[in-house]
Coordinates of C-alpha atoms in Angstrom, one line a residue:
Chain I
X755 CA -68.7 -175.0 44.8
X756 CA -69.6 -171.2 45.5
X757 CA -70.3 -168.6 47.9
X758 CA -72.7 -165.7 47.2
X759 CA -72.7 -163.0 49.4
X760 CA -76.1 -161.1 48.7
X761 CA -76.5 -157.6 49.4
X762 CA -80.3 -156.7 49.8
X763 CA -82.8 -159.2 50.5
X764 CA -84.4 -160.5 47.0
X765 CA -81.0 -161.2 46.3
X766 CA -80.7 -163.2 49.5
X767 CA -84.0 -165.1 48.2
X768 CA -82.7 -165.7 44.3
X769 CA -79.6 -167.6 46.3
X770 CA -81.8 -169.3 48.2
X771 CA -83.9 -170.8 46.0
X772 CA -80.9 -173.0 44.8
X773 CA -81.2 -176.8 45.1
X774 CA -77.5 -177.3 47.7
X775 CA -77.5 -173.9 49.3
X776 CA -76.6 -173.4 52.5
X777 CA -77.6 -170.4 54.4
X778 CA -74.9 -168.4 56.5
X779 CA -75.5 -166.5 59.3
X780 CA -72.9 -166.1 61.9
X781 CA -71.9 -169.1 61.4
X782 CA -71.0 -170.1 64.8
X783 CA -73.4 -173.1 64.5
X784 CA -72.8 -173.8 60.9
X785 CA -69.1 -173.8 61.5
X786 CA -68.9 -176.0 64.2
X787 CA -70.6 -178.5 62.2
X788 CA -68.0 -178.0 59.0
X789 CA -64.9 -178.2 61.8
X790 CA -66.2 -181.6 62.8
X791 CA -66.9 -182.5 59.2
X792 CA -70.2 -183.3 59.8
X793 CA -71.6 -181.0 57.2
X794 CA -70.1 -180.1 53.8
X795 CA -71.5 -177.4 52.2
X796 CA -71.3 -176.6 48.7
X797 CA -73.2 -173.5 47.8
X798 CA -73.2 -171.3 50.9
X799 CA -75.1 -167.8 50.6
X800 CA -73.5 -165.6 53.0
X801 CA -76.2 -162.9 54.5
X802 CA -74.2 -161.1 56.8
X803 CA -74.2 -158.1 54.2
X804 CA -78.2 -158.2 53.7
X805 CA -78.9 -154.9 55.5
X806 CA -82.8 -155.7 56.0
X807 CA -82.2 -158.5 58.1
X808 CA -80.5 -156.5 60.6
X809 CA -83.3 -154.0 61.0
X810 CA -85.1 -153.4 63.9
X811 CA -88.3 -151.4 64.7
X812 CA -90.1 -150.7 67.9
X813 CA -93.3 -149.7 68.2
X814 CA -96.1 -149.7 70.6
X815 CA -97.8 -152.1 68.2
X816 CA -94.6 -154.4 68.1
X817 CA -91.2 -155.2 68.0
X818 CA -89.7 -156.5 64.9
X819 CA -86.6 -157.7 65.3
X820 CA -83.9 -158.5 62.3
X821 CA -83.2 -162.3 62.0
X822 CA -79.9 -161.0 61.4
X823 CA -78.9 -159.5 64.5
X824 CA -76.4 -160.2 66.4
X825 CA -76.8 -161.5 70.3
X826 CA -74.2 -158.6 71.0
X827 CA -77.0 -155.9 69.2
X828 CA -79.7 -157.0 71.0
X829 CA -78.1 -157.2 74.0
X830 CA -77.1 -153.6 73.6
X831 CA -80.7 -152.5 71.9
X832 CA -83.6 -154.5 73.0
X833 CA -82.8 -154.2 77.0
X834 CA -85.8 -151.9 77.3
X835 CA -88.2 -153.0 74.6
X836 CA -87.8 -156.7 75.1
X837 CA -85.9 -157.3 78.4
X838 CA -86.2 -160.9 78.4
X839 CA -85.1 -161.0 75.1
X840 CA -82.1 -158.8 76.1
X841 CA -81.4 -160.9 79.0
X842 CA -81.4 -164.1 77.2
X843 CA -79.0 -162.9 74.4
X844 CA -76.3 -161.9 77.1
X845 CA -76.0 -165.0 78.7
X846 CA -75.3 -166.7 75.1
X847 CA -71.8 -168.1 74.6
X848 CA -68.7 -165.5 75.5
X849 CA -68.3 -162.4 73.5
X850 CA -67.1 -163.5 70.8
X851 CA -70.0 -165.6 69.8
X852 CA -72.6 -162.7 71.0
X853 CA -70.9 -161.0 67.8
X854 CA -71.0 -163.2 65.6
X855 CA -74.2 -165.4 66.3
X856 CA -77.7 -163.9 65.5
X857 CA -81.0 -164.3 66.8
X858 CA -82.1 -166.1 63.6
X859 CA -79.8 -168.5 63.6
X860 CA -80.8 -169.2 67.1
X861 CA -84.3 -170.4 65.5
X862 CA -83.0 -172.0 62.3
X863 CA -80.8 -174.3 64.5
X864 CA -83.5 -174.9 66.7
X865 CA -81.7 -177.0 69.6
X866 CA -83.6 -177.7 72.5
X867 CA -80.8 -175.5 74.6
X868 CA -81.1 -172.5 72.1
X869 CA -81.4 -169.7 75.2
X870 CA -83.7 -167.0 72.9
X871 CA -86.4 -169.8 72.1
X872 CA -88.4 -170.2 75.4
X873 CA -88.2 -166.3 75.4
X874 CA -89.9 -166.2 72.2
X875 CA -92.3 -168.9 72.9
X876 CA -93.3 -166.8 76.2
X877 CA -93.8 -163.5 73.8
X878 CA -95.9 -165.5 71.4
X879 CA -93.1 -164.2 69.0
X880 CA -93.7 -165.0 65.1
X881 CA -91.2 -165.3 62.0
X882 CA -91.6 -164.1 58.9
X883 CA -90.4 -166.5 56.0
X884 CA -89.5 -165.7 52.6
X885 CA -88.7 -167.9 49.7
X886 CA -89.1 -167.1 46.0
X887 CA -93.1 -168.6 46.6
X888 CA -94.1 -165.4 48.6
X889 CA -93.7 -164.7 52.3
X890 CA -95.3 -166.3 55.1
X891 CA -95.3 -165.8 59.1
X892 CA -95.5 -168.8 61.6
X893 CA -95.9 -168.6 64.9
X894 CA -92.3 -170.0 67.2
X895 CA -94.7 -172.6 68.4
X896 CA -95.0 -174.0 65.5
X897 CA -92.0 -173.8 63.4
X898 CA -89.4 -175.2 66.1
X899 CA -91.0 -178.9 65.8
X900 CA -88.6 -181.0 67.3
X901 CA -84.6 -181.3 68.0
X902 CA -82.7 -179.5 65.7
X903 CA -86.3 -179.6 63.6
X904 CA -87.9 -176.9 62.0
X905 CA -91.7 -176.3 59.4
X906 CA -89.1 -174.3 57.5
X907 CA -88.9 -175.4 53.7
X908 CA -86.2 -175.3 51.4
X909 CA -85.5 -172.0 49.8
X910 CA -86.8 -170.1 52.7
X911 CA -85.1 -167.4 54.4
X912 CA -85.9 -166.0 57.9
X913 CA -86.4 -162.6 57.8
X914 CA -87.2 -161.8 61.1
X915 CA -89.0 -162.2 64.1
X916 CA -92.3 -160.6 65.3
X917 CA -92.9 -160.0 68.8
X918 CA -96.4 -158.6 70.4
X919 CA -96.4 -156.0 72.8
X920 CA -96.1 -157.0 76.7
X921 CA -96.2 -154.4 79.3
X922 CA -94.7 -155.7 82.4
X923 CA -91.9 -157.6 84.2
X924 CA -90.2 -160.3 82.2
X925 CA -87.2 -162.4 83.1
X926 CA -84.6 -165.3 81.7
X927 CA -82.6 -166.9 83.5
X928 CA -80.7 -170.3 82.9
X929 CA -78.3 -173.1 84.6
X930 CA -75.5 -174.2 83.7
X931 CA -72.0 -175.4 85.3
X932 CA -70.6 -172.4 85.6
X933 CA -71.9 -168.4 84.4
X934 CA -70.0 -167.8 81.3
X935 CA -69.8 -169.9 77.8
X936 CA -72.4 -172.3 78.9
X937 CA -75.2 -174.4 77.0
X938 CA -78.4 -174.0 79.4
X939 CA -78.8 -177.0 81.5
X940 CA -82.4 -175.4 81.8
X941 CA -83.8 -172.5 81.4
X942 CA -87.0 -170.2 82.2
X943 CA -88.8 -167.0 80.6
X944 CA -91.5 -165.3 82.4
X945 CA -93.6 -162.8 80.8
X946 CA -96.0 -160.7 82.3
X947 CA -98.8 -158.9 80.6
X948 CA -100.2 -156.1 83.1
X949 CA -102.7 -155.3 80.3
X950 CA -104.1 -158.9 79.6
X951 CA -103.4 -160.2 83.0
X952 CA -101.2 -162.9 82.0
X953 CA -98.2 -164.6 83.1
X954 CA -96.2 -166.3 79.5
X955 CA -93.8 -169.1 80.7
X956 CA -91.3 -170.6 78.2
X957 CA -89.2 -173.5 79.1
X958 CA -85.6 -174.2 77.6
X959 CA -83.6 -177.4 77.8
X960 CA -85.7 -179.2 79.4
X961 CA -88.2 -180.8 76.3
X962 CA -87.1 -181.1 72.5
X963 CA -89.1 -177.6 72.1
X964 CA -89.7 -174.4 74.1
X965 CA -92.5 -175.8 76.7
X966 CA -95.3 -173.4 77.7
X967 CA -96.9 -174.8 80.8
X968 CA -100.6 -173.8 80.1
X969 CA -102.1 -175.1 83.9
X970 CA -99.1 -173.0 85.4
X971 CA -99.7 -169.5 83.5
X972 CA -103.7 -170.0 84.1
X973 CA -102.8 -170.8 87.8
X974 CA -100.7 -168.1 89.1
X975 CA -102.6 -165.3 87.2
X976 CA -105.9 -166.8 89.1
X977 CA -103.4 -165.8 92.3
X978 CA -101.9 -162.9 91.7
X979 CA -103.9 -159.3 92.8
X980 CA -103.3 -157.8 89.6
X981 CA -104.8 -154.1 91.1
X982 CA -101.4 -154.6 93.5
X983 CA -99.3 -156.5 91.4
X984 CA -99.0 -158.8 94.9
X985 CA -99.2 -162.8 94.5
X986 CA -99.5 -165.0 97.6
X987 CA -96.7 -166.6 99.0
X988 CA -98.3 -170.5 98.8
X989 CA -98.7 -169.7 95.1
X990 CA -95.6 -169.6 93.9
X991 CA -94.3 -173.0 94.9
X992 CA -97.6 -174.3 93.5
X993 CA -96.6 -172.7 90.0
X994 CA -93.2 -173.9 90.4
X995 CA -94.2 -177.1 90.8
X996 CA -96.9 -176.8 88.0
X997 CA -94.4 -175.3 85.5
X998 CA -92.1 -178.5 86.1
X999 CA -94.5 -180.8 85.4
X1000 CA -95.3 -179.9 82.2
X1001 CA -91.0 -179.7 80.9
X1002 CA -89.8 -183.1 79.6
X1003 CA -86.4 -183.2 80.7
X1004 CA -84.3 -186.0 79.5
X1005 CA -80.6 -187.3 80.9
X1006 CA -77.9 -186.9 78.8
X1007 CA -74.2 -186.1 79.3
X1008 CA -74.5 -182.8 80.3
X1009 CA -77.3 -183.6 83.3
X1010 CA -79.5 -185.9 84.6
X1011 CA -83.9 -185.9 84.0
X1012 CA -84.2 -185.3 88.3
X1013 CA -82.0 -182.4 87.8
X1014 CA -83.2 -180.4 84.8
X1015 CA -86.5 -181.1 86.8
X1016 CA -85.6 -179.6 89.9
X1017 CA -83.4 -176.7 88.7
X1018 CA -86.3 -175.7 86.3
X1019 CA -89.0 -175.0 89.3
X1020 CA -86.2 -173.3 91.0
X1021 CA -86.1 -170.7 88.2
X1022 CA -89.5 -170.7 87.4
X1023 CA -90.1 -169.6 91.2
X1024 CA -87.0 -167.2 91.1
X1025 CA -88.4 -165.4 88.2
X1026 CA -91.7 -164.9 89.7
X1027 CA -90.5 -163.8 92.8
X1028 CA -88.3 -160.9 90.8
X1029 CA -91.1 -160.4 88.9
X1030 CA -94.6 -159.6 91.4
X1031 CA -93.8 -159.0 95.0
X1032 CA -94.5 -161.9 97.2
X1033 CA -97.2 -161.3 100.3
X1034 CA -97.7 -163.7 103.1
X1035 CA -100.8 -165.9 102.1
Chain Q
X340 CA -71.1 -187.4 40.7
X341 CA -71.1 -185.3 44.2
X342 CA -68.7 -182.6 43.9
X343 CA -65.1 -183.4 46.6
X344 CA -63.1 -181.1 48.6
X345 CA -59.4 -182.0 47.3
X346 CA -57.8 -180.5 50.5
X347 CA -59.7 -180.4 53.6
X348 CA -56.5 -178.7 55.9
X349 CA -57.0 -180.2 59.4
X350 CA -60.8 -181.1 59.0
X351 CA -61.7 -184.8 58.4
X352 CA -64.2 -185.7 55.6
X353 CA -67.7 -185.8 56.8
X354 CA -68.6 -189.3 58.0
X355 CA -65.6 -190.2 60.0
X356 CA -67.0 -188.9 63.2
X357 CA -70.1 -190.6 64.1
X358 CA -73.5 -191.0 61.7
X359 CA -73.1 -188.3 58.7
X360 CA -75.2 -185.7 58.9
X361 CA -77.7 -184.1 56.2
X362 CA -74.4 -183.8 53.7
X363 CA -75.8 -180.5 51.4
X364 CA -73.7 -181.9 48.2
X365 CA -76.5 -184.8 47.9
X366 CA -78.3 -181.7 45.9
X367 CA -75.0 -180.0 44.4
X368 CA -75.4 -179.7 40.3
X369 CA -73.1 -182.6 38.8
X370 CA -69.6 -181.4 38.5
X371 CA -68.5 -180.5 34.3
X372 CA -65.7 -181.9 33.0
X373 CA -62.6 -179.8 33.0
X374 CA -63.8 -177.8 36.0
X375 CA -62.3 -177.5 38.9
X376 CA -63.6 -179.7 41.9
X377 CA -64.4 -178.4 45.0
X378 CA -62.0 -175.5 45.3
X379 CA -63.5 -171.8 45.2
X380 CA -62.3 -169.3 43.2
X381 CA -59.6 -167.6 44.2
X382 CA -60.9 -164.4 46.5
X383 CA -59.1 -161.7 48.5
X384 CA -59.3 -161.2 52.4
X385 CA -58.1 -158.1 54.0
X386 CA -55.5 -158.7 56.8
X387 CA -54.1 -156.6 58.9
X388 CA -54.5 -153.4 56.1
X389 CA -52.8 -155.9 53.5
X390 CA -55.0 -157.4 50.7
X391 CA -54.1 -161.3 51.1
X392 CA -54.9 -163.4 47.5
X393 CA -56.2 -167.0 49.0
X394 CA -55.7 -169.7 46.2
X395 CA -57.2 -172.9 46.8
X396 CA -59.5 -173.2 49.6
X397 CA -62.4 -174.6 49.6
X398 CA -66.3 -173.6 50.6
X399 CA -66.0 -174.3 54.1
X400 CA -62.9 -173.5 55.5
X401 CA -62.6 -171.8 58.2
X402 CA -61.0 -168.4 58.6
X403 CA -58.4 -169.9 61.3
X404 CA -57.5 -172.3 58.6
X405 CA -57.1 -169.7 55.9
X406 CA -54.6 -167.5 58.4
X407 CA -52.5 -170.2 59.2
X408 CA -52.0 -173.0 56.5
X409 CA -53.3 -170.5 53.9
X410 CA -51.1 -167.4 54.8
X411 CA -49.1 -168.5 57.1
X412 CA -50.0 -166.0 60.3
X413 CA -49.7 -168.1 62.5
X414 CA -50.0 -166.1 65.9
X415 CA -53.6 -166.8 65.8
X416 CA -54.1 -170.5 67.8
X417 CA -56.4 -173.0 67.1
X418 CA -57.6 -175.5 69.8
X419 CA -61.3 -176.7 69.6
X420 CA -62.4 -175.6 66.6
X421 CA -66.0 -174.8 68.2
X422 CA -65.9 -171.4 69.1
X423 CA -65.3 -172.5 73.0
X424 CA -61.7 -171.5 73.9
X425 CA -61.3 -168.1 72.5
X426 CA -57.6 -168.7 71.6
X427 CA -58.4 -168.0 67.6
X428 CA -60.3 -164.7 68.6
X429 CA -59.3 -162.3 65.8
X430 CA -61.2 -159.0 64.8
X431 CA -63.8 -159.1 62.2
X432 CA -64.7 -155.1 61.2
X433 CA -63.9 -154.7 64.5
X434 CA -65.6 -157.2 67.0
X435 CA -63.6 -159.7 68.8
X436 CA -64.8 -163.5 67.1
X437 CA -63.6 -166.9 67.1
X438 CA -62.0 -167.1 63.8
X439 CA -63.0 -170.5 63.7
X440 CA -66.5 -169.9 63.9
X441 CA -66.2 -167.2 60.5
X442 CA -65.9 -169.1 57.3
X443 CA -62.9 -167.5 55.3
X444 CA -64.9 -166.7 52.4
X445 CA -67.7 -165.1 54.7
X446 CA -64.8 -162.7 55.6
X447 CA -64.3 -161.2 52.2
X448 CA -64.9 -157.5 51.9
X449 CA -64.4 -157.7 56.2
X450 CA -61.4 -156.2 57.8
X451 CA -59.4 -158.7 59.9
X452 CA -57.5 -158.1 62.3
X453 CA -55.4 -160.6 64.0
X454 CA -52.5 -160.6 66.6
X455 CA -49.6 -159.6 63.6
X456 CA -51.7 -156.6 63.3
X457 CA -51.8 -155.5 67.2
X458 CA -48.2 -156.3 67.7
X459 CA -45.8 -153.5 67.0
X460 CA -43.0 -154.4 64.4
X461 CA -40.5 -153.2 66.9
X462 CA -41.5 -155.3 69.9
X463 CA -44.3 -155.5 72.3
X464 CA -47.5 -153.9 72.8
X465 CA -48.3 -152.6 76.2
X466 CA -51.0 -155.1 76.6
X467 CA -48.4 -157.3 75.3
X468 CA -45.6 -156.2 77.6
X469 CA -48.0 -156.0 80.7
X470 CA -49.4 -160.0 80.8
X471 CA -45.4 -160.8 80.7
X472 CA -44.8 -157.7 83.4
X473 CA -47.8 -159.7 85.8
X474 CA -47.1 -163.5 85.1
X475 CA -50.3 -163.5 82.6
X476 CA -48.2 -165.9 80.2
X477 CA -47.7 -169.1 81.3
X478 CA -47.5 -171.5 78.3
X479 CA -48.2 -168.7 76.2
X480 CA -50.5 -170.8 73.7
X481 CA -53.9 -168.7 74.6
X482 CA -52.2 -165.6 75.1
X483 CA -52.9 -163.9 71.8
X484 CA -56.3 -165.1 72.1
X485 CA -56.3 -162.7 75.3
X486 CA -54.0 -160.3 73.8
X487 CA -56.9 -159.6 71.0
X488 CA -59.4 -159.8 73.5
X489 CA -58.3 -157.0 75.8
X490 CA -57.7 -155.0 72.9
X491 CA -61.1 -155.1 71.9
X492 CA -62.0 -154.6 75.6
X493 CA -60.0 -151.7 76.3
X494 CA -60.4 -149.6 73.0
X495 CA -64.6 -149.8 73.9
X496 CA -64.2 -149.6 77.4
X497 CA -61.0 -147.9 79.0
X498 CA -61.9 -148.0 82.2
X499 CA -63.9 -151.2 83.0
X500 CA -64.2 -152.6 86.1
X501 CA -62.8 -156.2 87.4
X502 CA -66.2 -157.3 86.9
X503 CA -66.2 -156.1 83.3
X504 CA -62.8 -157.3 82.9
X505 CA -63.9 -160.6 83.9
X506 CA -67.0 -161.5 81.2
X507 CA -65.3 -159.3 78.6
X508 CA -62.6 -162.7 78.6
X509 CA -65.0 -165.1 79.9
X510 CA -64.2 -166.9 76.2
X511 CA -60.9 -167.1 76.3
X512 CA -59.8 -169.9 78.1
X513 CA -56.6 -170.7 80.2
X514 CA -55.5 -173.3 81.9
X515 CA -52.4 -172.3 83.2
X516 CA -53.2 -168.9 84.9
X517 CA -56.0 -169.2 86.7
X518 CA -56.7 -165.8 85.5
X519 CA -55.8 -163.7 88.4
X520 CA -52.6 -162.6 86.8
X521 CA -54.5 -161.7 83.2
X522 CA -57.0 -159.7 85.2
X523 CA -54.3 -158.1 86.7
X524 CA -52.0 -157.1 83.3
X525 CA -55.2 -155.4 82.3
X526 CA -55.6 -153.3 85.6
X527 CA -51.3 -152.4 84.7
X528 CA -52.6 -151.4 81.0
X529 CA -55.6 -149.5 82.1
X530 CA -53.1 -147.4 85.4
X531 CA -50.4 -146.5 82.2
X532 CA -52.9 -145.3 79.9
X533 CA -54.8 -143.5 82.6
X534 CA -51.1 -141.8 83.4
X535 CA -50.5 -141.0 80.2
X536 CA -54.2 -139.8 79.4
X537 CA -54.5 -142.2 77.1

């Protein structure tokens, strides 16, 4: 029984690479599943002192954000490089967890409510993985592969996130039962890309991954006048209503299918709406 | 052999809540003879400016388990264990967290802060005094929860508004109050400060 706490990042990676070690982040998913004894760690590698996965770089090429960073931190830092990002990370838990969970534990735990995934599904956002085999970088899409189910293989630390430039409105916003310490009953990220002409949608809680409803994006950015930055009212009911059809909702205690349905074209509308102005058809 | 916590203070062994989970001793090293099983070595938390020696514990307890059955400071509360109700916040370097959301040994080389450290040896602090002063403690048990909250609050942002106020302790819970009279003892700390130029 040990704990390591690394210091710099090759460090992090030698702790890793051992057969029952369990990586630490904030902990406030890890913890959680300790309290209820539902996992018992025996080798924990603590990375909260691993300076390099706290970094962050902006740059008109990209953003790279630190796996390591706190929801708090990019709260505070990312509102104007990565608003959805930024938007997403505030509405996480209640203070206290903002400071203490990170953005890469976010993706590691990979539930289907995690509020930073559809965001980063919507940026086409990428992780870089390193393990004591080399590093490697997978897009969102494809690491987050089912509930609580990640590509990521033993030994391999997330190291942080990459996230292509976007120039344009983006949004997140989520339901719950009330506004504060909530798990998202569903959720919605737009992304707009005034240079490519394209509107990125992510979907949260509403599938056992981040959806992206392909007929919905290629729909509205058929509609909108991109020389205005004006959409017609008709569309955006028609890529509400597209954007719902592609999420997967399930019932469970915390809502019904019909609901996560609904409430998910009701954001995916709102954020629209915030995002390009509306004109009469 | 797997390797098995001795003492597991206030949390069950895993398995006796539902279907056990991916358990990470099924890949620990086997156990040698003569060495102690499932108990760290002993490691030294800083709390409240003192050095505190914790003997004993194992890899996963939580910090809120180390402070009270470890070193008995028992001010800080613990209720649902999940990072929900706020009444374990304590400071970690500085920022409010749920201390039962920090593993203990994750806190080594941290400074902690808990509600011992923000009370004054000679009585109350004026957040303290000012949730009695407006009616802000009702059963009392998430009160230092709050108290540690509106510290942190109030030493980054003196003069925030109700609004503020509001999402700064929207992780403490209460279910006595209804809030309105915590709201209120910070508006009474935030006027005497103002007054005194603090």
């Amino acid at each position: 029984m040990s704990v390591t706490w690394p210091t710099r990042l090759d460090e992090a990676v030698d702790a890793a690479a051992a057969p029952a070690a369990t990586l630490l982040a904030g902990g406030t998913d890890l913890a959680v599943e300790v309290n209820a004894g539902r996992r018992r760690p025996v080798a924990v590698v603590a990375l909260r002192r691993v300076p390099e996965l706290r970094d962050l770089e902006i740059t008109p090429a990209e953003v790279v954000v630190g796996a390591g960073m706190t929801f708090s931190a990019i709260a505070a830092e990312l509102a104007a490089a990565v608003p959805a990002l930024a938007a997403a990370a505030r509405t996480v838990g209640s203070p206290q967890i903002r400071n203490a969970g990170t953005v890469g534990g976010n993706i590691v735990t990979a539930s289907p409510a995690g509020d930073t995934l559809p965001v980063l599904a919507a940026l086409d956002a990428s992780v870089e993985l390193r393990s004591a085999a080399g590093t490697r970088t997978v897009p969102l899409r494809e690491l987050i592969t089912g509930v609580k189910r990640t590509a990521i293989r033993p030994g391999e630390v997330l190291v942080r996130i990459r996230v292509p430039p976007r120039r344009g409105a983006q949004q997140f916003l989520k339901v719950g039962t009330r506004n504060a310490m909530v798990i998202s009953l569903a959720s919605a990220a737009l992304v707009v890309d005034e240079e490519r002409r394209t509107v990125a949608c992510g979907l949260g809680s509403v599938g056992p991954v981040p959806v992206r409803p392909a007929e919905a994006e290629a729909f509205i950015a058929g509609e909108i006048d991109w020389e205005r930055l004006t959409v017609p009212e008709g569309a955006v009911a028609r890529f509400a209503d597209l954007a719902a059809r592609a999420a997967r909702p399930i019932t469970d205690h915390r809502a019904t299918a019909e609901y996560r349905h609904h409430a998910v074209a009701v954001l995916v509308g709102r954020a629209l709406r915030r995002s390009i102005d509306v004109v009469p058809a | 052999m797997s390797s098995q916590p001795e003492r597991l203070p206030r949390q069950p062994p895993p398995g006796t809540r539902g279907q056990p989970l991916p358990d990470d001793s099924a890949h620990a090293p086997p156990v040698a003879a003569g060495e102690p099983v499932g108990v760290l070595a002993p490691y030294e938390l800083s709390v409240n400016g003192t050095v505190r020696r914790v003997v004993g514990a194992w890899v996963g307890e939580s910090l809120l388990t180390v402070l009270r059955d470890r070193l008995g400071l028992v001010g800080t509360k613990g209720a649902c264990e999940q990072g929900e109700c706020g009444s374990c916040s304590v400071l970690l370097d500085g920022s409010v967290v749920c201390s039962c959301c920090v593993l203990a040994a994750d806190a080594v080389g941290a400074e902690v802060t808990t509600i011992e450290g923000l009370t004054p040896p000679d009585g109350l602090s004026d957040i303290q005094q000012a949730l009695v002063a407006a009616g802000g403690v009702q059963c009392g048990f998430c009160t230092p929860g709050f108290v540690v909250a509106i510290h942190d609050l109030l030493s980054t942002r003196p003069d925030a508004t109700e609004l503020e106020v509001r999402e700064a302790l929207s992780g403490n819970l209460c279910r006595c109050t209804g809030y309105g009279r915590i709201v209120e003892a910070v508006r009474i700390v935030q006027r005497e400060r103002e007054a005194v130029g603090g």
